[in-house]
Tab-separated table of C-alpha atoms in Angstrom:
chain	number	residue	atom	x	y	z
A	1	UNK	CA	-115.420	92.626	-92.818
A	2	UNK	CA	-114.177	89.451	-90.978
A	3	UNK	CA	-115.630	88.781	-87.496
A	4	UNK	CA	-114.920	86.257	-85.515
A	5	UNK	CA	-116.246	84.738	-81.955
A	6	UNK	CA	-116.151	81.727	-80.279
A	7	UNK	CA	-119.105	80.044	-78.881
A	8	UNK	CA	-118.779	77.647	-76.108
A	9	UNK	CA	-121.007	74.898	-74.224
A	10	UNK	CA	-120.313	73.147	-71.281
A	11	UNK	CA	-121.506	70.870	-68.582
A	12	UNK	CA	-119.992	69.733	-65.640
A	13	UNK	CA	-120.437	65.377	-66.833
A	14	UNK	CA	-119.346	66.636	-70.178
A	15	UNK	CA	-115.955	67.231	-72.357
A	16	UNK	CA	-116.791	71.068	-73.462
A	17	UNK	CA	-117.419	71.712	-76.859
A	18	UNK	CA	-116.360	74.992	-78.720
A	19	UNK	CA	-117.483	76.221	-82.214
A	20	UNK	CA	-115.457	78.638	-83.789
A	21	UNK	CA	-117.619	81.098	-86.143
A	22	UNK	CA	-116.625	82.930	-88.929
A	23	UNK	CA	-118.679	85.494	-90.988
A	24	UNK	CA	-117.207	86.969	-93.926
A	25	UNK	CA	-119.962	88.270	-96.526
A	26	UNK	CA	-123.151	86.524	-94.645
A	27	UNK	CA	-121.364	83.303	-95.321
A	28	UNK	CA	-121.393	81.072	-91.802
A	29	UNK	CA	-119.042	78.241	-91.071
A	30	UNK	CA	-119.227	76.369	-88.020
A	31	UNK	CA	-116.006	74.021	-87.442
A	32	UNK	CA	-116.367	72.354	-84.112
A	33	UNK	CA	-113.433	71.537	-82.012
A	34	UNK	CA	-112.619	69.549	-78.749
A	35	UNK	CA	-111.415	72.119	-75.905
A	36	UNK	CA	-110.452	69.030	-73.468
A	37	UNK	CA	-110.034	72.072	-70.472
A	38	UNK	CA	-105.892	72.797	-70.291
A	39	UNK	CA	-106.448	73.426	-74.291
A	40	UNK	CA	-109.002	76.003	-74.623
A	41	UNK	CA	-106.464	79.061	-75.360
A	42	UNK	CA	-105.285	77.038	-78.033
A	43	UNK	CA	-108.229	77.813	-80.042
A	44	UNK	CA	-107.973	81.187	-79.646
A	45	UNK	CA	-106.985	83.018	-82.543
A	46	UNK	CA	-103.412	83.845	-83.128
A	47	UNK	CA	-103.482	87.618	-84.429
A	48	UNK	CA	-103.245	90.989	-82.143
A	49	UNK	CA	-106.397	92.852	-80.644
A	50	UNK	CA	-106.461	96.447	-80.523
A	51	UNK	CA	-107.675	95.156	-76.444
A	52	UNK	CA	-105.639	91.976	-75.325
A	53	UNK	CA	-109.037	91.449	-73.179
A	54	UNK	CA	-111.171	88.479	-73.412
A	55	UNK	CA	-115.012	89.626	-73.497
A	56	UNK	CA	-117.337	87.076	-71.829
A	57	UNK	CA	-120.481	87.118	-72.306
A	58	UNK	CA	-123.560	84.628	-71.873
A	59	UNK	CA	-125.633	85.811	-75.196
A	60	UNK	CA	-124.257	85.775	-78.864
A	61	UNK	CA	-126.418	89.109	-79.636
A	62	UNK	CA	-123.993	91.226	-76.854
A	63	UNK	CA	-120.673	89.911	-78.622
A	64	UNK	CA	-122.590	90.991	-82.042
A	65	UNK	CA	-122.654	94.262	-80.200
A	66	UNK	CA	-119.627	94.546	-79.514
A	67	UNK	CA	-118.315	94.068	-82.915
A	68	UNK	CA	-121.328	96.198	-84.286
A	69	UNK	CA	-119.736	98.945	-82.143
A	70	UNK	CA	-115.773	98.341	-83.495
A	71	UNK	CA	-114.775	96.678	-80.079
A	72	UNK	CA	-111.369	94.719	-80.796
A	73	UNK	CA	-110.748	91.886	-78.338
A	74	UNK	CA	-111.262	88.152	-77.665
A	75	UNK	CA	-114.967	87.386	-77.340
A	76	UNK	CA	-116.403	84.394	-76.164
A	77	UNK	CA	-119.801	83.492	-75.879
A	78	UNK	CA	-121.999	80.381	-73.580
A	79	UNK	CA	-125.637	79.449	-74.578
A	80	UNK	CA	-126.558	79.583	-70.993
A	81	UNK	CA	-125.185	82.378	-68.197
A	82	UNK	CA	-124.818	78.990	-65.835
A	83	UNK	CA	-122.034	77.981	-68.087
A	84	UNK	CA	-119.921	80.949	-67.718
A	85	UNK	CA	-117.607	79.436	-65.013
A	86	UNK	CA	-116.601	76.653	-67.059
A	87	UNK	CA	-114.613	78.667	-69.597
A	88	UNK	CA	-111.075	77.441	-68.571
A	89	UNK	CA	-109.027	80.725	-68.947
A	90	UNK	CA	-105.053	80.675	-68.999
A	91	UNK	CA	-103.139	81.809	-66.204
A	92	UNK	CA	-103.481	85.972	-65.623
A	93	UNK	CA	-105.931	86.126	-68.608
A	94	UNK	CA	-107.884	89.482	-68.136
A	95	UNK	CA	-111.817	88.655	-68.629
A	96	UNK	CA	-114.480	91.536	-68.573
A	97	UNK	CA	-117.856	89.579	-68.035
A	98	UNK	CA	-120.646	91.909	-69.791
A	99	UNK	CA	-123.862	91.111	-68.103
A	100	UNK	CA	-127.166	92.448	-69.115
A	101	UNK	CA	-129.078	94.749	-67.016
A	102	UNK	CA	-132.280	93.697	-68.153
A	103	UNK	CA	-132.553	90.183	-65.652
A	104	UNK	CA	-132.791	92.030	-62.614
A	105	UNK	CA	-133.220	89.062	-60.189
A	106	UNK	CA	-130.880	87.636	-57.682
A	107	UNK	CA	-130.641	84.070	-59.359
A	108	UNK	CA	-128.972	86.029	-62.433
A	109	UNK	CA	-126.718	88.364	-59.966
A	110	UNK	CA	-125.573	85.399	-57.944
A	111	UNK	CA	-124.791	83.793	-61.222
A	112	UNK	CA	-122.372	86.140	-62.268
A	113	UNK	CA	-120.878	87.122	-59.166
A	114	UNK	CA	-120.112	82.858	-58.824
A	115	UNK	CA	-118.407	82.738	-62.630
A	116	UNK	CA	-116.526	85.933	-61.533
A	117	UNK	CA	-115.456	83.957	-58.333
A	118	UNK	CA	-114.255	80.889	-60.372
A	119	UNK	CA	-112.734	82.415	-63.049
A	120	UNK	CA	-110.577	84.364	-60.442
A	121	UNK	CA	-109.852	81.305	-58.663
A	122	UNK	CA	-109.000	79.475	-62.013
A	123	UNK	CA	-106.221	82.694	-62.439
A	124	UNK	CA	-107.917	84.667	-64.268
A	125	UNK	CA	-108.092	88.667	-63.817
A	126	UNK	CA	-112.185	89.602	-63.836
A	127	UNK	CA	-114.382	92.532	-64.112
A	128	UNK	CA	-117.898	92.765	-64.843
A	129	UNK	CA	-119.374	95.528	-66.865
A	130	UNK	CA	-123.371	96.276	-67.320
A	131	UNK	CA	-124.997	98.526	-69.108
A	132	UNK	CA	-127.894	101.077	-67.978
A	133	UNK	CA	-131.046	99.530	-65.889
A	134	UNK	CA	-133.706	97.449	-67.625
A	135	UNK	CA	-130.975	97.249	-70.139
A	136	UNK	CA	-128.677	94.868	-72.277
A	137	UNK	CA	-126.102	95.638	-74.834
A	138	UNK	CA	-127.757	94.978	-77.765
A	139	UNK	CA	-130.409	97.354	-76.965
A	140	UNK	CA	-128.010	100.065	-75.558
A	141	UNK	CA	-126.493	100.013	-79.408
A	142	UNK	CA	-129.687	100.366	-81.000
A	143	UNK	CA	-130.665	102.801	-78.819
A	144	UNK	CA	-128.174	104.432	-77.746
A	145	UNK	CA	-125.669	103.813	-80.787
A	146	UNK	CA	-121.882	102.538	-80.909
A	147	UNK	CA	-120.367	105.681	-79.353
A	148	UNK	CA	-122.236	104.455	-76.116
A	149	UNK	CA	-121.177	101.496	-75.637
A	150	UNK	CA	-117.857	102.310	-76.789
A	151	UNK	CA	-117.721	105.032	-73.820
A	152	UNK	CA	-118.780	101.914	-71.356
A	153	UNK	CA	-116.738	99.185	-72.756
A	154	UNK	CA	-113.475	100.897	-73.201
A	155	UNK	CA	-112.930	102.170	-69.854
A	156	UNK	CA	-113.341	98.689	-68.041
A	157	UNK	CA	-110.906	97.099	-70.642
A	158	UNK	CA	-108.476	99.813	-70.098
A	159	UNK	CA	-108.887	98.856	-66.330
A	160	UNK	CA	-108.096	94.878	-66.864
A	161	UNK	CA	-105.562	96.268	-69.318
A	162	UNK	CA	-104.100	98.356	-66.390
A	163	UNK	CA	-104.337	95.920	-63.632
A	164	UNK	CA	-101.149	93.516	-63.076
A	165	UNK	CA	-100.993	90.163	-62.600
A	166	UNK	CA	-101.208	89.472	-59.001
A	167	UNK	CA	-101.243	86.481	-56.559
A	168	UNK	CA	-103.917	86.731	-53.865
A	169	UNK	CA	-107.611	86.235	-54.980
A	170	UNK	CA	-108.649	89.680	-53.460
A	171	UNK	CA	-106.674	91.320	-55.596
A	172	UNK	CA	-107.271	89.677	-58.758
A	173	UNK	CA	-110.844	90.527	-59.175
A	174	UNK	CA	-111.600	94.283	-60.337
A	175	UNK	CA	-114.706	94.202	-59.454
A	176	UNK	CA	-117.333	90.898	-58.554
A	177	UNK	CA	-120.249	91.831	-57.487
A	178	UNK	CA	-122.581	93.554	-60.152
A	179	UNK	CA	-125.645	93.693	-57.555
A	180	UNK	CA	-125.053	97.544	-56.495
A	181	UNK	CA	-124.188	98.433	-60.233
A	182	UNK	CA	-127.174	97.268	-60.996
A	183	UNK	CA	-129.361	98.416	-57.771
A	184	UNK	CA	-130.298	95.182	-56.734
A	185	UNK	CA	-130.843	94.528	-53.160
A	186	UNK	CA	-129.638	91.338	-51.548
């Protein structure tokens, strides 16, 4: 089995850095490469995905998830959930942010809902995706197994897979603000 994810870090002062990670029979290889922001999709790996969705996410564990469960798409990954709205997407790129339900604070909420925000205004098409409360994905698949978060993922890619490219910011965004998902009160 060959997965592959990206891992990115950014800050605002800084050129971003990407590392491209490969793991093909426990062995790890960690190229890095300059994504100077217009050339980030470059990096991207040229093959089809069953989903032509790119999976955000701010923790490594939830893309291991994801492939865990057999989810096909682009997945990128930040060390930090601040660092989400740096990831320079290409124009109409569809981008399902999977945010843990276990942080259930308004720093975290307000967080998302901002990368959400500038990935939309950046071009992107966004949607945000959580699992159960006091949850995150990792523990949904260990608990819960792959067929759950299967039946949660799929559904919001088919959305972003669904939705067309559109002009005004309203109607870009599927859905931005995860604090009722999550039944957090502002």
């Amino acid at each position: 089995m060959n997965e592959e994810y990206y891992h990115f870090t950014a800050k605002p002062e800084q050129e971003a850095k990407v590392e491209r990670v490969q793991q093909e029979n426990s062995i790890k290889q960690y190229p890095f490469k300059d994504i100077s922001t217009p050339l980030f999709m470059h990096i991207k790996e040229q093959r089809q995905y069953d989903y032509d969705v790119t999976i955000l996410s701010a923790e490594g564990k939830t893309i291991s998830s994801f492939q865990e469960a057999g989810i096909d798409s682009r997945m990128v990954y930040s060390s930090n959930v601040n660092n989400l709205k740096y990831y320079q997407p290409f124009q109409g790129e569809k981008i399902l942010i999977a945010a843990n339900n276990d942080k259930q604070n308004k720093e975290y909420v307000s967080t998302i809902n901002e990368a959400a925000k500038v990935l939309t205004s950046k071009g992107a098409i966004t949607s945000i995706v959580v699992p159960s409360k006091g949850e995150d994905f990792n523990e949904m698949l260990k608990n819960k197994g792959a067929t759950a978060v299967k039946e949660l993922m799929i559904p919001e890619i088919m959305k972003l897979i669904n939705t067309q490219n559109v002009k005004t910011e309203s109607e870009q965004v599927v859905k931005t603000d995860i604090a009722q998902k999550i039944g957090l009160r502002r």
